[in-house]
mmCIF file of C-alpha atoms in Angstrom:
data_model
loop_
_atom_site.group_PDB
_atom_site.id
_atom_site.type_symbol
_atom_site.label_atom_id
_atom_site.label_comp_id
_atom_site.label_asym_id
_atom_site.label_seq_id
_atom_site.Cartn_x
_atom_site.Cartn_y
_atom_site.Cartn_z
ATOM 1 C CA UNK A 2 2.928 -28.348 -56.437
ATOM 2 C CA UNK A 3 -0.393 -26.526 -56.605
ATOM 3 C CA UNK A 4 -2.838 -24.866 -54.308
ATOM 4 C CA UNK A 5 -6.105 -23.916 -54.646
ATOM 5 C CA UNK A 6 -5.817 -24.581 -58.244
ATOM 6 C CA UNK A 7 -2.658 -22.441 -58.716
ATOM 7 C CA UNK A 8 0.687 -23.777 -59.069
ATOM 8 C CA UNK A 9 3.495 -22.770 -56.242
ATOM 9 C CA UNK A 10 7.257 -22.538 -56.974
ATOM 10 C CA UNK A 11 9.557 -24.733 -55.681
ATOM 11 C CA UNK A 12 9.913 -23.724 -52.091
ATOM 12 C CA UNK A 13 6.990 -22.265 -51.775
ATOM 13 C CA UNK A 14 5.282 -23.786 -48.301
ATOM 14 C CA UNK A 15 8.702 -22.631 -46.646
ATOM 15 C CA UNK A 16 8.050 -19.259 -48.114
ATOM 16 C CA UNK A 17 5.017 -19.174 -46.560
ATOM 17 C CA UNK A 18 6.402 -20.219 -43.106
ATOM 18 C CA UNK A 19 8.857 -17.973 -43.419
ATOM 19 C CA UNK A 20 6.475 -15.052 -44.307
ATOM 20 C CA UNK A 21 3.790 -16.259 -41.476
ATOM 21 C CA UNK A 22 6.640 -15.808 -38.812
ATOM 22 C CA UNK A 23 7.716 -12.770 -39.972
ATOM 23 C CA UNK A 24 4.358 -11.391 -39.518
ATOM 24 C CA UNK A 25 3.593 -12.753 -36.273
ATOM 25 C CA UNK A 26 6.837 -10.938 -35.039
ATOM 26 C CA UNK A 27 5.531 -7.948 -36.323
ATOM 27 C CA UNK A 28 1.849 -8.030 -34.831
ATOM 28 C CA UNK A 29 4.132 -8.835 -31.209
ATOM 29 C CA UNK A 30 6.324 -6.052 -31.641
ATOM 30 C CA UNK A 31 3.204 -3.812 -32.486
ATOM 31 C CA UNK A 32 1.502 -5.125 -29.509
ATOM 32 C CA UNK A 33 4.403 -4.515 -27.025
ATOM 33 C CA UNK A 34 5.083 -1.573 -28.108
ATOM 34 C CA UNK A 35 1.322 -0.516 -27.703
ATOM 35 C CA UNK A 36 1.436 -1.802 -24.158
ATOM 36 C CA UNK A 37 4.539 -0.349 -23.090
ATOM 37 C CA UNK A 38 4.202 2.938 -23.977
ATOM 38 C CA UNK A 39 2.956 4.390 -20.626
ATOM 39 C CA UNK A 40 2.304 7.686 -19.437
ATOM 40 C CA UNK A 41 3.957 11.013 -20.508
ATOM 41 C CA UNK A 42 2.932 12.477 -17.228
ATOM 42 C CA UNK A 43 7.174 12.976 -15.516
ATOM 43 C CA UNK A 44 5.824 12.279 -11.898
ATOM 44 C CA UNK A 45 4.237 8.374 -13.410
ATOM 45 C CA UNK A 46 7.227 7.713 -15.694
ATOM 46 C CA UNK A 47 9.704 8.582 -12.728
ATOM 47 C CA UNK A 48 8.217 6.004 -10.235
ATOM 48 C CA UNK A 49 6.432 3.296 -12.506
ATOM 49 C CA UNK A 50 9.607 2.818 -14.270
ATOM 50 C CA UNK A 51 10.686 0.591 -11.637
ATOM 51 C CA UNK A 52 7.538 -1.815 -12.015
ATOM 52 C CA UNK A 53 9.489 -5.200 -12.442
ATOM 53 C CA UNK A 54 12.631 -4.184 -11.249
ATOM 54 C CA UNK A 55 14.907 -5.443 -8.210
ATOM 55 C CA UNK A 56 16.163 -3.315 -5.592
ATOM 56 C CA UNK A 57 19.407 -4.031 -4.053
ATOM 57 C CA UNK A 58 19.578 -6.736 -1.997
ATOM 58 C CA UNK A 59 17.298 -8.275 -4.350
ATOM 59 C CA UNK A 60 13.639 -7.436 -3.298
ATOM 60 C CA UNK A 61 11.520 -6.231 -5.813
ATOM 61 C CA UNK A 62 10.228 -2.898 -5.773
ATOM 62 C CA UNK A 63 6.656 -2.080 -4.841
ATOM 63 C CA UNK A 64 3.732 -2.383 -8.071
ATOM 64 C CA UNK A 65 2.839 1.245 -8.571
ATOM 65 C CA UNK A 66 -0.419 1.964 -11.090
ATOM 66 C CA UNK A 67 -0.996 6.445 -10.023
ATOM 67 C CA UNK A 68 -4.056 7.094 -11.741
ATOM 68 C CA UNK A 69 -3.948 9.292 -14.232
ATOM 69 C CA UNK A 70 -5.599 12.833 -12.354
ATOM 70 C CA UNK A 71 -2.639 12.212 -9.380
ATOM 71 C CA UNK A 72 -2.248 15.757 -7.325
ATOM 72 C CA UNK A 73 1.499 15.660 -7.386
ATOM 73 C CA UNK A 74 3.633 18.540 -9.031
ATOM 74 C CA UNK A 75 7.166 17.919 -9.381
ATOM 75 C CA UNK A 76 8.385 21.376 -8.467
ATOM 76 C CA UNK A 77 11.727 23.841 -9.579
ATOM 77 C CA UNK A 78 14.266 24.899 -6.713
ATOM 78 C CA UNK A 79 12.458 28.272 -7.805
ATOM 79 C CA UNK A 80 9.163 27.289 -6.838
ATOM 80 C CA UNK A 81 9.711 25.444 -3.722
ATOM 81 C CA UNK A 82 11.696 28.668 -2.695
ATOM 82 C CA UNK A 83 8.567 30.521 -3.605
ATOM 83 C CA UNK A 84 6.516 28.442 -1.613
ATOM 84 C CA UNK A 85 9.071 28.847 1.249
ATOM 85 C CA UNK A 86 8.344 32.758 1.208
ATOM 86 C CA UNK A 87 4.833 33.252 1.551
ATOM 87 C CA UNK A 88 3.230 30.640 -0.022
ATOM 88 C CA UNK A 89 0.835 27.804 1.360
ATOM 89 C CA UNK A 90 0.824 24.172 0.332
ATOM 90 C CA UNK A 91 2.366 20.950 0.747
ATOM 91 C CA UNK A 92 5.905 19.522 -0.148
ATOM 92 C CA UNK A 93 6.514 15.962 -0.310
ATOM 93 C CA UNK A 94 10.376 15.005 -0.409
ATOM 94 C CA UNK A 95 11.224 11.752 -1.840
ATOM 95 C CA UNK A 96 12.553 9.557 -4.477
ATOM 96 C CA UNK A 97 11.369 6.437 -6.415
ATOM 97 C CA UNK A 98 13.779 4.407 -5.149
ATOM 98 C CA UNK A 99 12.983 4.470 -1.785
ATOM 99 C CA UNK A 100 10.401 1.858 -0.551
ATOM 100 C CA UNK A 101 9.014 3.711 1.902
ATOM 101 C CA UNK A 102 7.646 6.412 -0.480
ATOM 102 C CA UNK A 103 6.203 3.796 -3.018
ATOM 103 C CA UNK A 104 4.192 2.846 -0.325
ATOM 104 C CA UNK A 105 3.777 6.689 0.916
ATOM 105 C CA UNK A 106 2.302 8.240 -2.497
ATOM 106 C CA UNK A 107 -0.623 6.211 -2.835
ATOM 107 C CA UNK A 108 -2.267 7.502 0.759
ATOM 108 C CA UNK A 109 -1.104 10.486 0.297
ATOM 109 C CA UNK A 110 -2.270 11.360 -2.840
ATOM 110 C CA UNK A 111 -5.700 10.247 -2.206
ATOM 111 C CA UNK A 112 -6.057 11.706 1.275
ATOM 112 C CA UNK A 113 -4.926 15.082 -1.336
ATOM 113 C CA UNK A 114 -7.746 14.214 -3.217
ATOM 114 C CA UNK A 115 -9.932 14.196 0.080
ATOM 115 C CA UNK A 116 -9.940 17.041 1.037
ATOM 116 C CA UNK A 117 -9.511 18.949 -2.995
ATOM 117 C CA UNK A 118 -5.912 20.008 -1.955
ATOM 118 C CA UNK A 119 -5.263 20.552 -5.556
ATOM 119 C CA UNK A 120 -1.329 20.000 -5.510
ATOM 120 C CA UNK A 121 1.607 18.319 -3.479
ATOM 121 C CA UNK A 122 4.673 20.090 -4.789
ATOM 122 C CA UNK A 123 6.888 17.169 -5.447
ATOM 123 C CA UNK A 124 10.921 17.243 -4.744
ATOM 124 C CA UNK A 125 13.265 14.381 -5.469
ATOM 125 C CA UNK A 126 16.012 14.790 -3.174
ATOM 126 C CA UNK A 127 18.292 11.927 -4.069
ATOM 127 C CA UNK A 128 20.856 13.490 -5.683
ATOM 128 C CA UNK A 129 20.884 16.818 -3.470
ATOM 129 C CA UNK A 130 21.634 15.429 -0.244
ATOM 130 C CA UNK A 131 25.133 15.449 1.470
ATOM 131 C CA UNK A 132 26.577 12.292 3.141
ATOM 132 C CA UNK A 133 28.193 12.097 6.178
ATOM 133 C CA UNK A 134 29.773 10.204 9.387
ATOM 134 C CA UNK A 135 31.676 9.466 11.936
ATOM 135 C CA UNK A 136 35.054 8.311 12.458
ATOM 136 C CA UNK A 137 36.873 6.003 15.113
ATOM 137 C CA UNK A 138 37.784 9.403 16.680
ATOM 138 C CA UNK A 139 34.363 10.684 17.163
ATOM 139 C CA UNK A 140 34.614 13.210 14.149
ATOM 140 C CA UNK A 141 31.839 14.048 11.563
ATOM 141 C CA UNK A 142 33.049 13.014 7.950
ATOM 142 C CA UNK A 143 31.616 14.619 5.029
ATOM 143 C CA UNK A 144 31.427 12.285 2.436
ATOM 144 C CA UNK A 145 29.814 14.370 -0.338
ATOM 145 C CA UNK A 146 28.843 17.614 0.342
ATOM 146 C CA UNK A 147 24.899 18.699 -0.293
ATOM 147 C CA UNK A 148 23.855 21.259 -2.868
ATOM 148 C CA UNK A 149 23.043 24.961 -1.555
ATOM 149 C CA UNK A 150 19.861 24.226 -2.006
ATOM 150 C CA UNK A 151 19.830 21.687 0.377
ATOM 151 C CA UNK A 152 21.218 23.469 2.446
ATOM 152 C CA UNK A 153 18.211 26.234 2.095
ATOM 153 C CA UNK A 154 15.756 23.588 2.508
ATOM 154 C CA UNK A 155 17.406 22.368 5.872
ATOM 155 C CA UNK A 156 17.628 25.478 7.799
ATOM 156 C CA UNK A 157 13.559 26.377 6.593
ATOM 157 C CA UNK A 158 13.155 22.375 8.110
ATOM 158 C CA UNK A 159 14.584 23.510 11.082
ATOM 159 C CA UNK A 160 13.456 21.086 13.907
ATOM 160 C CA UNK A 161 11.042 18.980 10.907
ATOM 161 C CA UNK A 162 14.331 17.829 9.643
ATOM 162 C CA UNK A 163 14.967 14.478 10.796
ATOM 163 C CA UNK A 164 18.100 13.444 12.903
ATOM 164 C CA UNK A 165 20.772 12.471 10.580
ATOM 165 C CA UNK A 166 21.033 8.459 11.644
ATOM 166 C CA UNK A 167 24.331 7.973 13.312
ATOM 167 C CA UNK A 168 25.726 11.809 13.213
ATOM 168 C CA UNK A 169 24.682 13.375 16.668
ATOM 169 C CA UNK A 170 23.455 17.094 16.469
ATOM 170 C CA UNK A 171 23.139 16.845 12.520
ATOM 171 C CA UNK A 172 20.337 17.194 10.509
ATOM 172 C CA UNK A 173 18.640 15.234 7.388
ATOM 173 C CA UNK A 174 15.880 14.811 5.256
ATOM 174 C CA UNK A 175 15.302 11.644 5.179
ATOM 175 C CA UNK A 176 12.063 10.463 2.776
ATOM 176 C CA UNK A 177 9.311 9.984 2.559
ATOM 177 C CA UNK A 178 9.359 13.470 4.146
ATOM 178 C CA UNK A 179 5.596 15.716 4.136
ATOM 179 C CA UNK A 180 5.806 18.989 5.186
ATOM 180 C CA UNK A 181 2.869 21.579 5.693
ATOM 181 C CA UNK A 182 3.656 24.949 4.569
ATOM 182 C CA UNK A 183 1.654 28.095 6.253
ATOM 183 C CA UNK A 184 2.291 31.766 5.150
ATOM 184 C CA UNK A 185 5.543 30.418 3.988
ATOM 185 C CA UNK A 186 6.605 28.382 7.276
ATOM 186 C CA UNK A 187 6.744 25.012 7.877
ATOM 187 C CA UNK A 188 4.340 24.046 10.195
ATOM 188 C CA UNK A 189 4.281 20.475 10.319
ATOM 189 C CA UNK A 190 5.626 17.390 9.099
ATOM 190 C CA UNK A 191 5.195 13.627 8.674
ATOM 191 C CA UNK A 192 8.142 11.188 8.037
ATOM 192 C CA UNK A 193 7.749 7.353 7.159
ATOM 193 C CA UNK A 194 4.411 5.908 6.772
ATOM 194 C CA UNK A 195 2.917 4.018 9.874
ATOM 195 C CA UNK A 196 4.460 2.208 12.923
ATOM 196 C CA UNK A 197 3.132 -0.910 11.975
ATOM 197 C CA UNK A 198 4.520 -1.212 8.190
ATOM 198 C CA UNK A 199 8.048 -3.050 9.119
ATOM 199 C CA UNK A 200 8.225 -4.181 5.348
ATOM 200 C CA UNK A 201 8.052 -1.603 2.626
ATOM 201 C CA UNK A 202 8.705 -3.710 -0.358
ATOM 202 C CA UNK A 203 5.092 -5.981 0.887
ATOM 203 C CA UNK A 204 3.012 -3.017 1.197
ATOM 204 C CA UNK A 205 0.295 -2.107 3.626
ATOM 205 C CA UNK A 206 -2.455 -3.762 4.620
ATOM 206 C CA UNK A 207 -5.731 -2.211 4.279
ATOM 207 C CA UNK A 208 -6.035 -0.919 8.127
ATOM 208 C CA UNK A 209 -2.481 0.216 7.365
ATOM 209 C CA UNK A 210 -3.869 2.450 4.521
ATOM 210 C CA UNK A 211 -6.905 3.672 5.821
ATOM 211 C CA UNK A 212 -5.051 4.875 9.044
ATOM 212 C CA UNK A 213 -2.128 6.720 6.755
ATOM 213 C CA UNK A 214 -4.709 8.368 4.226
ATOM 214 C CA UNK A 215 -6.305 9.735 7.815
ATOM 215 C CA UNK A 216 -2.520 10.979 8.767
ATOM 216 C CA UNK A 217 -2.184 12.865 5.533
ATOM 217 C CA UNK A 218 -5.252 14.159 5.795
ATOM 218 C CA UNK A 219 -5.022 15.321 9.383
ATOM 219 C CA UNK A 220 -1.514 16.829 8.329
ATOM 220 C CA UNK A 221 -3.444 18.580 4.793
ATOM 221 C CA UNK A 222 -6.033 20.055 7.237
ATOM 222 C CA UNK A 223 -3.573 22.347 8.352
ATOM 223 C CA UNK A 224 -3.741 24.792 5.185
ATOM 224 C CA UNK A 225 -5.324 27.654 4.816
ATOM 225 C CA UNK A 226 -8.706 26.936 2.944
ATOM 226 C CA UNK A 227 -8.948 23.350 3.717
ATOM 227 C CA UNK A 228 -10.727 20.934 5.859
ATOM 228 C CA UNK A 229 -11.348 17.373 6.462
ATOM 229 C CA UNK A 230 -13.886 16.896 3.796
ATOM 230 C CA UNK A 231 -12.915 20.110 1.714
ATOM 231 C CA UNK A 232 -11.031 22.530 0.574
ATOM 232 C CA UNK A 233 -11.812 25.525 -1.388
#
């Protein structure tokens, strides 16, 4: 057989298939690989890793795309113990997991960005927590028993910390969690999002938004140097 003037060995058009697939699986790979490569930033590979994924009970997890110049810091037990001293800031306790804080870091970050609050020291608690309840008998059960840590971070909560659900008279932080630190006390705090969101996995509306960037900004007002346009 010949081509172009040239002759071909026997085989040679299912050479060329062959070599014509092989490439195109190359130039896909290349491509996915070019699209998937993501952020290095920890805070955007810890909660847009679950783009695509199902949640248990089978809902899909909220689309997150945090822009590139995002104001949170995931922080060290050090830090946040720092801050906890003297310091003045934010803390945001959550995980990526949760529903409720997809839909939380989106308003908050921007109402951050508001008023030029530089940084929202970022915690995951999921793993620090303890678990309890209660028995037939009326007695607390503790399941797994929180980190010392957590336990630190409870007693500066004090009151902010939210009532464990089901276990009278304890304590828990439940997330999305906000607190407002002032000369190293907690002065404030904001749990959840807004009344109206009764579905975290479909998001807010826009009104929901809007009035949950104003919440984080009322809350960010709070600290020393900032204000509801600025912050210096």
């Amino acid at each position: 057989m010949t081509m172009g003037g040239t002759t071909l060995p026997t085989m040679g058009w299912s050479m060329i298939r062959r070599f014509r697939h092989i490439a195109a699986l190359l130039a896909a790979t290349l491509m996915l690989g070019a699209c998937s490569s993501g952020s290095d930033d920890p805070f955007v590979q810890e909660y847009e890793s679950l783009n695509g994924e199902e949640a248990r009970g089978g809902r899909a997890y909220l689309e997150l795309d945090i822009r590139d110049e995002h104001r949170f810091r995931p922080s060290s037990e050090d830090e946040i113990r720092n801050l906890l001293d003297d310091g003045d800031g934010a803390i945001y306790f959550g995980f990526p997991e949760c529903p409720w804080c997809r839909s939380a870091v989106g308003p908050m970050d921007e109402a951050a960005e508001a008023v030029n609050l530089d940084e929202i020291h970022y915690l995951n608690v999921s793993e620090i927590r303890d678990q309890k309840s209660v028995n037939a008998s009326g007695d607390v059960i503790v399941t797994d028993e929180g980190t010392d840590f957590y336990g630190f971070l409870l007693d500066e909560l004090g009151d902010f910390a939210p009532e464990y659900p089901d276990v009278p008279g304890e304590r828990r932080i439940l997330v999305p969690l906000v607190a407002i630190v002032v000369g190293g006390e907690i002065v404030d705090s904001h749990l959840g999002t807004v009344e109206s969101q009764t579905d975290p996995y479909e998001g807010m509306t826009d009104e929901q938004r809007t009035e949950l960037i104003d919440l984080y900004r009322e809350k960010f007002s709070q600290i020393p140097g900032c204000g509801e346009f600025y912050c210096e």
